[in-house]
């Protein structure tokens, strides 16, 4: 029945806005009648309304004028008009921050909150707490405690909610009201129950035991308020998550039981809680999914939306669990609420079969322009997932994406599309040219620098290797002419790659470079000059080192090393090999999520894990003089999960040493450990030269101890070694409650699991974007080749992942992905061996009954080649 | 950590904002309860404009914009909005919206439209104040809200109308709703 009046009617309406064209000064002038006797409640009420309306419209009141109006308003407490008094409370709350000396009304409000008029009491409490600080709160503490347990629900609720707000500034005082809150929780009134539960939880949330007790009590007693039930479900699922409690716990039973609650709000909350639990099995999900399925048919749009949004989340992890709802979801794809339709379609795309893709895509393109950017991103994510699932559908998708790319949209949306196209190109070589063409078209008119540079980089990488590289040059050079500095610089780098790869294009690229050398920007000119000179040499090795593969050092490390170099003047030239290598970027797990709050954090370059370790180790005087940190391993656990002491190890490799960092946690609250070291017994000619103890290890505070080991100099091929480890320490028993230790202690030890050092610890991953060029650059001087039979390996995938993890090298050119239904594969690996020698491995794999592997290794150093082959054998 | 961030942190702070716009998208009333969300009036009004543009054409009840769940309801020439976080239980937000609409409908004697709302702005402020306090749902039962507010548009010109006039105006309203 809700329809808009048309224009004609609207005009007659807008004339009668009593608040239109309000003048601040005129209203404040009018406020003078507050001082007249007798008070005219109706007129005063109207003026207060005007003041609040003005403030709400964003009108700024100066402190003096606000204070003046506020003081005049206090006179209105003399009137007994109910609405006027209530509006005074509102004015107090609105002006609490802009007027001075608002505490002048404290006594009036205290009088109202304890008075006989129940209508005043609740709002008076809320207004009073708005102007109260910690000191004043103490003086009204007695009234607050009484109000919390008051029989009148509105008074009790107001006091509870105000206490919750006050907790932010006076936690210690509010904490003392926990008994009153407890009493209020057993009230018959549903809102009082809810508010009391909320306050109790906020007071106790850091005490897991108290929260558990509270949950037990309320889940048994059975609350009446649906809001309180929702709160309980949230508390229970948080507790389950923190304690990693199994799904056989009573808490899970409680949540599951809520699926049968009479109130839809509670049922939905429970279903959503179950769906969001990590490690839920299909059987545990089933009841939650079936209530959501029921909700899909609800006449209420909000309920349908909630249900389909939640099902969409389930479909990401457990598509099969949602298949049962496919029919209900089909009914929603034409829903007039486009958010619901979009979510239904993207869910079906995840659960449906390949044959339905075309139909669904057609449906969604009919209204994609109507939906908000947030949902467009959801659609793109669904497409991206689909392309991985059904690679054969990529042409349909690519078409759709390119249309979306032409539409209007914000940065997040465009970025999602570009990322999706790039991943399709990488997965499907046959889609490369179409994809690049779409992206070229996009950068012709792209306002986002980040995306333009990203695409130019991709063009530089992929373009030269296409059958017709020349057609991309125009697009790239257009950028040099038209765009901002950052984009121009990226375009110059891309051009250089075309020149380096394609000899027939080189002369024209050189001409274009020459023009770029006259650019107005330093960076663009510098790049152009640099590439110009490298290209003119016409040497493959130079091209590989300076144009295709670039620097592989860690940028913060380089900065630090250069700074150090300038501090200590030396005749030696700066050696790039002293700079720690960049750790290969951890390919982020693509976590798709249905519409979620886009994080507003600025994206900045976080220091890598290794840079952090480097920093930490530099602060330990005993470890100086080892040179730059070469590689830090992943965390290795040396104890079982639930033991007295938890110890993990990180292996830090240096040029001639290894530092073992043991992160230890003491889980016994009646012990203080001191002088903790980990004694290591090597199996080979490795030599332990120093132990750096953790001086003190109190209960549950992690500490680190280090063991320094020298690598055998005389035998460089000894790259693997096993260490038996024992933790040794001084125990001092202590009082579990106070943590006060006894005066004397005793020595003790604890045997840890053995620790292995393997070839992977000596090699750092380095990504060579153009492996072929790097292969030529290193040359075949020390090339060696051998053939092995991998008897125990049955598939190519397994062989590939075994080799990668064994050698600890970086797969290049996406060769870690084995195409389906192939019997042979070439794996390309790159890395740097300890000491700074590049090492490249090409492994040709062939699958018969088992896998046969021909390994070719190239490096600048013969020993390294021998080591690798010896290890593989 | 991911699972934690997706998990709904137990809290009473449910409502991020409530606002009422006219059918040109102008703000008539708005309350923002999360100081971190759109701290300046300019950002708030931009948000309201964006929400209005995306919602006023179709009466869809629920939308997701700028990372927030928004439930809304149109009434003649007004739009009522309740905003919560992306993880919030949509039905909780709906219960706030329904309570707001029913309470307003009662104090405005079923004329939930712009002129009547502006004529009784003080009652509207009091209703909103009784439903949500600082982001916490204080009351969701319209009967209770009305009891606490104890306000009615009785000095409204409508009350002076004769029964025939009231009927006439009702007819007008029905006519408009059919015509549109």
CSV table of N, CA and C in Angstrom, one decimal, chain A residues 1-6 9-10 13-14 16-19 42 45 49 52-53 56-58 82-83 86-87 90 93-94 119 123 126 154 161 164-165 168 191 194-195 198 201-202 227 230-231 234-235 237-238 241 264-265 268-269 278 300-303 305-306 309 336-337 372 374-375 591 593 595-597, chain B residues 2-4 6-14 23-24 27-31 41 45 54 56 59-67 69 73-76 79 86-92 94-95 114-115 118-119 121-122 125-126 129-130 133-134 136-140 148-151 155 176-177 180:
chain,number,residue,atom,x,y,z
A,1,UNK,N,0.8,-1.2,0.0
A,1,UNK,CA,0.0,0.0,0.0
A,1,UNK,C,0.9,1.3,0.0
A,2,UNK,N,2.2,1.1,0.0
A,2,UNK,CA,3.0,2.3,0.2
A,2,UNK,C,3.4,2.8,-1.1
A,3,UNK,N,2.8,3.9,-1.4
A,3,UNK,CA,3.1,4.5,-2.7
A,3,UNK,C,3.4,6.0,-2.5
A,4,UNK,N,4.1,6.5,-3.5
A,4,UNK,CA,4.5,7.9,-3.4
A,4,UNK,C,3.4,8.8,-4.1
A,5,UNK,N,3.2,9.9,-3.5
A,5,UNK,CA,2.4,10.9,-4.1
A,5,UNK,C,3.1,11.5,-5.3
A,6,UNK,N,2.4,12.0,-6.3
A,6,UNK,CA,3.1,12.5,-7.4
A,6,UNK,C,3.5,14.0,-7.2
A,9,UNK,N,1.2,16.8,-5.8
A,9,UNK,CA,0.8,16.8,-4.4
A,9,UNK,C,2.0,17.1,-3.5
A,10,UNK,N,3.2,16.7,-4.0
A,10,UNK,CA,4.4,16.9,-3.3
A,10,UNK,C,4.6,18.4,-3.1
A,13,UNK,N,2.8,19.9,-0.4
A,13,UNK,CA,3.3,19.4,0.9
A,13,UNK,C,4.5,20.1,1.4
A,14,UNK,N,5.5,20.4,0.5
A,14,UNK,CA,6.7,20.9,0.9
A,14,UNK,C,6.6,22.3,1.5
A,16,UNK,N,4.7,23.2,3.7
A,16,UNK,CA,4.3,23.3,5.1
A,16,UNK,C,5.3,22.7,6.0
A,17,UNK,N,6.6,22.6,5.6
A,17,UNK,CA,7.6,22.2,6.5
A,17,UNK,C,7.9,23.3,7.5
A,18,UNK,N,7.4,23.1,8.8
A,18,UNK,CA,7.6,24.2,9.8
A,18,UNK,C,9.1,24.4,10.1
A,19,UNK,N,9.9,23.5,9.7
A,19,UNK,CA,11.3,23.7,10.0
A,19,UNK,C,12.2,24.2,8.9
A,42,UNK,N,3.6,24.7,25.6
A,42,UNK,CA,3.5,24.4,24.2
A,42,UNK,C,4.5,25.1,23.3
A,45,UNK,N,8.0,23.8,24.1
A,45,UNK,CA,8.2,22.5,23.5
A,45,UNK,C,8.6,22.7,22.0
A,49,UNK,N,12.1,21.6,20.1
A,49,UNK,CA,12.1,20.7,19.0
A,49,UNK,C,12.9,21.3,17.8
A,52,UNK,N,16.6,20.9,18.5
A,52,UNK,CA,17.1,19.5,18.2
A,52,UNK,C,17.1,19.3,16.7
A,53,UNK,N,16.1,19.8,16.0
A,53,UNK,CA,16.0,19.6,14.6
A,53,UNK,C,17.2,20.3,13.9
A,56,UNK,N,20.3,18.3,14.5
A,56,UNK,CA,20.3,17.1,13.7
A,56,UNK,C,20.6,17.3,12.3
A,57,UNK,N,20.3,18.6,11.8
A,57,UNK,CA,20.6,18.9,10.4
A,57,UNK,C,22.1,19.2,10.2
A,58,UNK,N,22.8,19.3,11.3
A,58,UNK,CA,24.2,19.5,11.2
A,58,UNK,C,24.6,21.0,11.5
A,82,UNK,N,4.5,16.7,30.8
A,82,UNK,CA,5.3,15.5,30.6
A,82,UNK,C,6.1,15.6,29.4
A,83,UNK,N,5.5,15.9,28.2
A,83,UNK,CA,6.3,15.9,27.0
A,83,UNK,C,7.4,16.9,27.0
A,86,UNK,N,10.2,15.5,29.0
A,86,UNK,CA,10.9,14.5,28.2
A,86,UNK,C,11.8,15.1,27.1
A,87,UNK,N,11.3,16.2,26.5
A,87,UNK,CA,12.1,16.9,25.5
A,87,UNK,C,13.4,17.6,26.2
A,90,UNK,N,16.0,15.0,26.3
A,90,UNK,CA,16.6,14.8,24.9
A,90,UNK,C,17.6,16.0,24.6
A,93,UNK,N,20.8,15.4,26.4
A,93,UNK,CA,21.6,14.4,25.7
A,93,UNK,C,22.3,15.0,24.4
A,94,UNK,N,21.5,15.8,23.7
A,94,UNK,CA,22.0,16.3,22.4
A,94,UNK,C,23.1,17.4,22.7
A,119,UNK,N,7.2,7.6,34.6
A,119,UNK,CA,7.4,8.0,33.2
A,119,UNK,C,8.8,8.7,33.1
A,123,UNK,N,14.0,7.6,31.5
A,123,UNK,CA,14.7,8.6,30.6
A,123,UNK,C,15.6,9.5,31.5
A,126,UNK,N,18.9,7.7,31.9
A,126,UNK,CA,19.7,7.7,30.7
A,126,UNK,C,20.3,9.1,30.4
A,154,UNK,N,11.0,-0.4,32.8
A,154,UNK,CA,11.7,0.7,32.0
A,154,UNK,C,12.8,1.3,32.8
A,161,UNK,N,21.2,-0.5,30.6
A,161,UNK,CA,21.8,-0.1,29.4
A,161,UNK,C,22.7,1.1,29.6
A,164,UNK,N,25.9,-0.2,30.9
A,164,UNK,CA,26.7,-0.7,29.8
A,164,UNK,C,27.5,0.4,29.1
A,165,UNK,N,26.8,1.5,28.8
A,165,UNK,CA,27.5,2.6,28.2
A,165,UNK,C,28.6,3.2,29.2
A,168,UNK,N,32.5,1.9,29.5
A,168,UNK,CA,33.6,2.3,28.7
A,168,UNK,C,34.5,3.3,29.4
A,191,UNK,N,12.8,-7.5,28.0
A,191,UNK,CA,13.8,-6.6,27.7
A,191,UNK,C,14.8,-6.5,28.9
A,194,UNK,N,17.1,-9.4,28.7
A,194,UNK,CA,18.1,-9.2,27.6
A,194,UNK,C,19.2,-8.2,28.0
A,195,UNK,N,18.8,-7.1,28.6
A,195,UNK,CA,19.8,-6.1,28.9
A,195,UNK,C,20.7,-6.5,30.1
A,198,UNK,N,23.2,-9.0,28.7
A,198,UNK,CA,24.2,-8.3,27.9
A,198,UNK,C,25.2,-7.6,28.9
A,201,UNK,N,27.5,-10.2,30.5
A,201,UNK,CA,28.5,-10.8,29.6
A,201,UNK,C,29.6,-9.8,29.4
A,202,UNK,N,29.3,-8.5,29.2
A,202,UNK,CA,30.3,-7.5,29.0
A,202,UNK,C,31.2,-7.4,30.2
A,227,UNK,N,15.6,-11.9,22.0
A,227,UNK,CA,16.9,-11.2,21.9
A,227,UNK,C,17.9,-11.8,22.8
A,230,UNK,N,19.3,-14.9,21.2
A,230,UNK,CA,20.3,-14.6,20.2
A,230,UNK,C,21.6,-14.3,20.8
A,231,UNK,N,21.6,-13.5,21.9
A,231,UNK,CA,22.8,-13.2,22.6
A,231,UNK,C,23.5,-14.5,23.2
A,234,UNK,N,25.2,-16.4,20.5
A,234,UNK,CA,26.5,-15.8,20.1
A,234,UNK,C,27.6,-16.1,21.1
A,235,UNK,N,27.2,-16.0,22.4
A,235,UNK,CA,28.2,-16.2,23.4
A,235,UNK,C,28.6,-17.7,23.3
A,237,UNK,N,28.6,-19.7,20.8
A,237,UNK,CA,29.4,-20.1,19.6
A,237,UNK,C,30.8,-19.5,19.7
A,238,UNK,N,30.9,-18.3,20.4
A,238,UNK,CA,32.2,-17.7,20.6
A,238,UNK,C,33.0,-18.7,21.5
A,241,UNK,N,34.2,-21.7,19.8
A,241,UNK,CA,35.3,-21.4,18.9
A,241,UNK,C,36.6,-21.2,19.7
A,264,UNK,N,11.4,-16.9,14.8
A,264,UNK,CA,12.2,-17.0,13.6
A,264,UNK,C,13.6,-16.3,13.8
A,265,UNK,N,13.6,-15.2,14.6
A,265,UNK,CA,14.9,-14.5,14.8
A,265,UNK,C,15.9,-15.5,15.5
A,268,UNK,N,17.0,-18.3,13.1
A,268,UNK,CA,18.0,-17.9,12.1
A,268,UNK,C,19.3,-17.7,12.7
A,269,UNK,N,19.3,-17.1,13.9
A,269,UNK,CA,20.6,-16.8,14.6
A,269,UNK,C,21.3,-18.2,14.9
A,278,UNK,N,33.8,-23.2,12.3
A,278,UNK,CA,34.8,-23.9,11.5
A,278,UNK,C,34.6,-25.5,11.7
A,300,UNK,N,8.5,-12.6,3.8
A,300,UNK,CA,9.3,-11.5,4.2
A,300,UNK,C,10.6,-11.4,3.5
A,301,UNK,N,10.9,-10.3,2.8
A,301,UNK,CA,12.1,-10.1,2.0
A,301,UNK,C,13.3,-10.2,2.9
A,302,UNK,N,13.3,-9.7,4.1
A,302,UNK,CA,14.5,-9.7,5.0
A,302,UNK,C,14.9,-11.1,5.3
A,303,UNK,N,13.9,-11.9,5.6
A,303,UNK,CA,14.1,-13.3,5.9
A,303,UNK,C,14.7,-14.1,4.7
A,305,UNK,N,16.3,-12.8,2.3
A,305,UNK,CA,17.7,-12.3,2.1
A,305,UNK,C,18.6,-13.0,3.1
A,306,UNK,N,18.2,-13.0,4.4
A,306,UNK,CA,19.1,-13.6,5.4
A,306,UNK,C,19.4,-15.0,5.1
A,309,UNK,N,21.6,-15.4,1.9
A,309,UNK,CA,23.0,-14.9,2.1
A,309,UNK,C,23.8,-16.0,2.9
A,336,UNK,N,12.2,-9.8,-6.9
A,336,UNK,CA,12.2,-8.4,-7.2
A,336,UNK,C,13.3,-7.7,-6.5
A,337,UNK,N,13.7,-8.2,-5.3
A,337,UNK,CA,14.8,-7.7,-4.6
A,337,UNK,C,16.1,-8.2,-5.2
A,372,UNK,N,24.1,-3.1,-6.5
A,372,UNK,CA,25.1,-2.3,-6.0
A,372,UNK,C,26.5,-2.9,-6.2
A,374,UNK,N,28.8,-3.7,-4.2
A,374,UNK,CA,29.1,-4.8,-3.3
A,374,UNK,C,28.7,-6.2,-3.9
A,375,UNK,N,27.5,-6.2,-4.5
A,375,UNK,CA,27.0,-7.4,-5.0
A,375,UNK,C,27.6,-7.8,-6.4
A,591,UNK,N,40.3,-16.2,-0.2
A,591,UNK,CA,39.1,-16.5,0.6
A,591,UNK,C,38.0,-15.7,0.1
A,593,UNK,N,34.3,-14.4,0.2
A,593,UNK,CA,33.3,-14.2,1.2
A,593,UNK,C,32.1,-13.5,0.6
A,595,UNK,N,29.0,-10.8,0.6
A,595,UNK,CA,29.2,-9.4,1.0
A,595,UNK,C,29.7,-9.2,2.4
A,596,UNK,N,30.9,-8.8,2.5
A,596,UNK,CA,31.4,-8.5,3.9
A,596,UNK,C,31.9,-7.1,3.9
A,597,UNK,N,32.1,-6.5,5.0
A,597,UNK,CA,32.5,-5.2,5.1
A,597,UNK,C,33.9,-5.1,4.5
B,2,UNK,N,40.5,-15.9,10.8
B,2,UNK,CA,39.4,-15.6,9.9
B,2,UNK,C,38.1,-15.9,10.4
B,3,UNK,N,38.0,-17.1,11.0
B,3,UNK,CA,36.7,-17.5,11.6
B,3,UNK,C,36.3,-16.5,12.7
B,4,UNK,N,37.3,-16.0,13.4
B,4,UNK,CA,36.9,-15.1,14.5
B,4,UNK,C,36.3,-13.8,14.0
B,6,UNK,N,34.8,-13.3,11.3
B,6,UNK,CA,33.4,-13.5,10.8
B,6,UNK,C,32.4,-13.8,11.8
B,7,UNK,N,32.9,-14.2,13.0
B,7,UNK,CA,32.0,-14.5,14.0
B,7,UNK,C,31.3,-13.3,14.6
B,8,UNK,N,30.1,-13.4,14.9
B,8,UNK,CA,29.4,-12.2,15.5
B,8,UNK,C,29.8,-12.1,16.9
B,9,UNK,N,30.5,-11.0,17.2
B,9,UNK,CA,31.0,-10.7,18.6
B,9,UNK,C,29.7,-10.5,19.4
B,10,UNK,N,29.6,-11.2,20.5
B,10,UNK,CA,28.4,-11.0,21.4
B,10,UNK,C,28.3,-9.6,21.9
B,11,UNK,N,27.3,-8.9,21.6
B,11,UNK,CA,27.2,-7.5,22.1
B,11,UNK,C,25.8,-7.0,22.0
B,12,UNK,N,25.4,-6.1,22.9
B,12,UNK,CA,24.1,-5.5,22.8
B,12,UNK,C,24.0,-4.4,21.8
B,13,UNK,N,25.2,-3.9,21.3
B,13,UNK,CA,25.2,-2.8,20.4
B,13,UNK,C,24.8,-3.4,19.0
B,14,UNK,N,23.6,-3.2,18.6
B,14,UNK,CA,23.0,-3.8,17.5
B,14,UNK,C,22.8,-2.8,16.3
B,23,UNK,N,10.8,12.1,0.4
B,23,UNK,CA,11.0,11.4,-0.9
B,23,UNK,C,11.8,12.2,-1.9
B,24,UNK,N,12.5,13.2,-1.4
B,24,UNK,CA,13.6,13.8,-2.2
B,24,UNK,C,15.0,13.4,-1.6
B,27,UNK,N,17.2,14.6,4.7
B,27,UNK,CA,17.1,14.1,6.1
B,27,UNK,C,16.1,14.8,6.9
B,28,UNK,N,15.2,14.1,7.5
B,28,UNK,CA,14.2,14.7,8.5
B,28,UNK,C,14.7,14.4,9.9
B,29,UNK,N,15.2,13.2,10.1
B,29,UNK,CA,15.7,12.8,11.4
B,29,UNK,C,16.8,11.8,11.2
B,30,UNK,N,17.9,11.9,11.9
B,30,UNK,CA,18.9,10.8,11.8
B,30,UNK,C,19.7,10.7,13.1
B,31,UNK,N,20.0,9.4,13.5
B,31,UNK,CA,20.7,9.2,14.7
B,31,UNK,C,21.8,8.2,14.3
B,41,UNK,N,29.1,15.1,9.6
B,41,UNK,CA,27.7,15.2,9.0
B,41,UNK,C,27.8,15.0,7.5
B,45,UNK,N,25.6,12.4,5.5
B,45,UNK,CA,24.6,12.8,4.4
B,45,UNK,C,24.9,12.1,3.1
B,54,UNK,N,19.8,4.1,-3.9
B,54,UNK,CA,19.7,2.7,-4.2
B,54,UNK,C,18.4,2.1,-3.8
B,56,UNK,N,15.1,4.0,-3.1
B,56,UNK,CA,13.8,4.6,-3.2
B,56,UNK,C,12.9,4.1,-4.3
B,59,UNK,N,10.5,-1.0,-3.4
B,59,UNK,CA,10.3,-1.2,-2.0
B,59,UNK,C,10.7,-2.6,-1.6
B,60,UNK,N,12.0,-2.8,-1.4
B,60,UNK,CA,12.6,-4.1,-1.3
B,60,UNK,C,12.8,-4.5,0.1
B,61,UNK,N,12.6,-3.7,1.1
B,61,UNK,CA,12.8,-4.0,2.5
B,61,UNK,C,14.2,-4.2,3.0
B,62,UNK,N,15.1,-4.7,2.2
B,62,UNK,CA,16.5,-4.9,2.7
B,62,UNK,C,17.5,-4.6,1.6
B,63,UNK,N,18.6,-4.1,2.0
B,63,UNK,CA,19.7,-3.8,1.0
B,63,UNK,C,21.0,-4.0,1.7
B,64,UNK,N,22.1,-4.1,1.0
B,64,UNK,CA,23.4,-4.2,1.5
B,64,UNK,C,24.3,-3.1,0.8
B,65,UNK,N,24.7,-2.1,1.6
B,65,UNK,CA,25.5,-1.0,1.0
B,65,UNK,C,26.6,-0.6,1.8
B,66,UNK,N,27.7,-0.2,1.2
B,66,UNK,CA,28.9,0.3,2.0
B,66,UNK,C,29.2,-0.7,3.1
B,67,UNK,N,29.1,-1.9,2.9
B,67,UNK,CA,29.5,-2.9,4.0
B,67,UNK,C,28.5,-3.0,5.1
B,69,UNK,N,24.3,-3.7,6.4
B,69,UNK,CA,22.9,-4.2,6.2
B,69,UNK,C,21.9,-3.1,6.5
B,73,UNK,N,11.7,0.9,5.0
B,73,UNK,CA,10.3,0.8,4.7
B,73,UNK,C,9.9,2.2,4.2
B,74,UNK,N,9.1,2.2,3.1
B,74,UNK,CA,8.6,3.4,2.6
B,74,UNK,C,7.2,3.6,3.1
B,75,UNK,N,6.8,4.9,3.4
B,75,UNK,CA,5.4,5.1,3.8
B,75,UNK,C,5.0,6.5,3.2
B,76,UNK,N,4.1,6.4,2.2
B,76,UNK,CA,3.7,7.6,1.4
B,76,UNK,C,4.9,8.4,0.9
B,79,UNK,N,10.7,7.7,4.0
B,79,UNK,CA,11.5,6.4,4.0
B,79,UNK,C,12.1,6.3,5.4
B,86,UNK,N,27.3,-5.8,8.8
B,86,UNK,CA,27.1,-6.9,7.8
B,86,UNK,C,26.8,-8.2,8.5
B,87,UNK,N,27.3,-8.4,9.7
B,87,UNK,CA,27.1,-9.7,10.4
B,87,UNK,C,25.8,-9.7,11.3
B,88,UNK,N,25.2,-8.5,11.4
B,88,UNK,CA,24.0,-8.5,12.3
B,88,UNK,C,22.9,-9.4,11.8
B,89,UNK,N,22.1,-9.9,12.8
B,89,UNK,CA,20.9,-10.6,12.5
B,89,UNK,C,19.9,-9.7,11.8
B,90,UNK,N,19.6,-10.0,10.6
B,90,UNK,CA,18.7,-9.1,9.8
B,90,UNK,C,17.3,-9.0,10.5
B,91,UNK,N,16.9,-10.0,11.1
B,91,UNK,CA,15.6,-10.0,11.7
B,91,UNK,C,15.5,-9.1,13.0
B,92,UNK,N,16.7,-9.0,13.7
B,92,UNK,CA,16.7,-8.1,14.8
B,92,UNK,C,16.5,-6.7,14.3
B,94,UNK,N,15.0,-5.8,11.6
B,94,UNK,CA,13.6,-5.7,11.2
B,94,UNK,C,12.7,-5.4,12.3
B,95,UNK,N,13.0,-6.1,13.5
B,95,UNK,CA,12.1,-5.8,14.6
B,95,UNK,C,12.2,-4.4,15.1
B,114,UNK,N,5.0,12.9,5.5
B,114,UNK,CA,5.9,14.0,5.9
B,114,UNK,C,5.3,15.1,6.7
B,115,UNK,N,4.2,15.6,6.2
B,115,UNK,CA,3.7,16.8,6.9
B,115,UNK,C,3.3,16.5,8.3
B,118,UNK,N,6.4,16.0,10.5
B,118,UNK,CA,7.0,17.3,10.9
B,118,UNK,C,6.2,18.0,11.9
B,119,UNK,N,4.9,17.9,11.8
B,119,UNK,CA,4.0,18.6,12.8
B,119,UNK,C,4.2,18.0,14.2
B,121,UNK,N,7.1,16.4,15.4
B,121,UNK,CA,8.5,16.0,15.5
B,121,UNK,C,8.9,15.6,16.9
B,122,UNK,N,8.4,16.3,17.9
B,122,UNK,CA,8.8,16.0,19.3
B,122,UNK,C,8.4,14.5,19.7
B,125,UNK,N,10.8,12.2,18.0
B,125,UNK,CA,12.1,12.1,18.7
B,125,UNK,C,12.0,11.2,19.9
B,126,UNK,N,10.9,11.3,20.6
B,126,UNK,CA,10.7,10.5,21.9
B,126,UNK,C,10.6,9.1,21.5
B,129,UNK,N,13.9,7.7,20.7
B,129,UNK,CA,14.7,7.6,22.0
B,129,UNK,C,14.3,6.4,22.8
B,130,UNK,N,13.0,6.0,22.7
B,130,UNK,CA,12.6,4.9,23.6
B,130,UNK,C,12.9,3.5,22.9
B,133,UNK,N,18.8,3.1,22.4
B,133,UNK,CA,19.6,4.0,23.2
B,133,UNK,C,21.0,3.7,23.0
B,134,UNK,N,21.7,4.6,22.3
B,134,UNK,CA,23.1,4.5,22.1
B,134,UNK,C,23.5,3.2,21.3
B,136,UNK,N,21.8,0.3,21.5
B,136,UNK,CA,21.2,-0.9,22.1
B,136,UNK,C,19.7,-0.8,21.9
B,137,UNK,N,19.1,-2.0,21.6
B,137,UNK,CA,17.7,-2.0,21.4
B,137,UNK,C,17.1,-1.9,22.8
B,138,UNK,N,16.3,-0.8,23.1
B,138,UNK,CA,15.8,-0.6,24.4
B,138,UNK,C,14.4,-1.3,24.5
B,139,UNK,N,13.7,-1.2,23.4
B,139,UNK,CA,12.3,-1.8,23.4
B,139,UNK,C,11.9,-2.1,22.0
B,140,UNK,N,11.2,-3.2,21.8
B,140,UNK,CA,10.8,-3.6,20.4
B,140,UNK,C,9.3,-3.8,20.3
B,148,UNK,N,5.3,4.3,27.2
B,148,UNK,CA,6.4,5.1,27.8
B,148,UNK,C,6.4,6.6,27.2
B,149,UNK,N,6.1,6.7,25.9
B,149,UNK,CA,6.2,8.0,25.3
B,149,UNK,C,4.9,8.8,25.7
B,150,UNK,N,3.8,8.1,25.7
B,150,UNK,CA,2.5,8.8,26.1
B,150,UNK,C,2.3,10.1,25.3
B,151,UNK,N,2.4,9.9,24.1
B,151,UNK,CA,2.2,11.1,23.2
B,151,UNK,C,1.3,10.7,22.1
B,155,UNK,N,-3.5,17.3,19.2
B,155,UNK,CA,-3.7,18.7,18.9
B,155,UNK,C,-3.6,19.0,17.4
B,176,UNK,N,-5.1,7.7,-4.0
B,176,UNK,CA,-3.7,7.9,-4.4
B,176,UNK,C,-2.9,6.6,-4.5
B,177,UNK,N,-3.2,5.7,-3.5
B,177,UNK,CA,-2.5,4.5,-3.6
B,177,UNK,C,-2.9,3.6,-4.7
B,180,UNK,N,-1.3,5.2,-8.1
B,180,UNK,CA,0.1,5.1,-8.3
B,180,UNK,C,0.5,3.7,-8.7
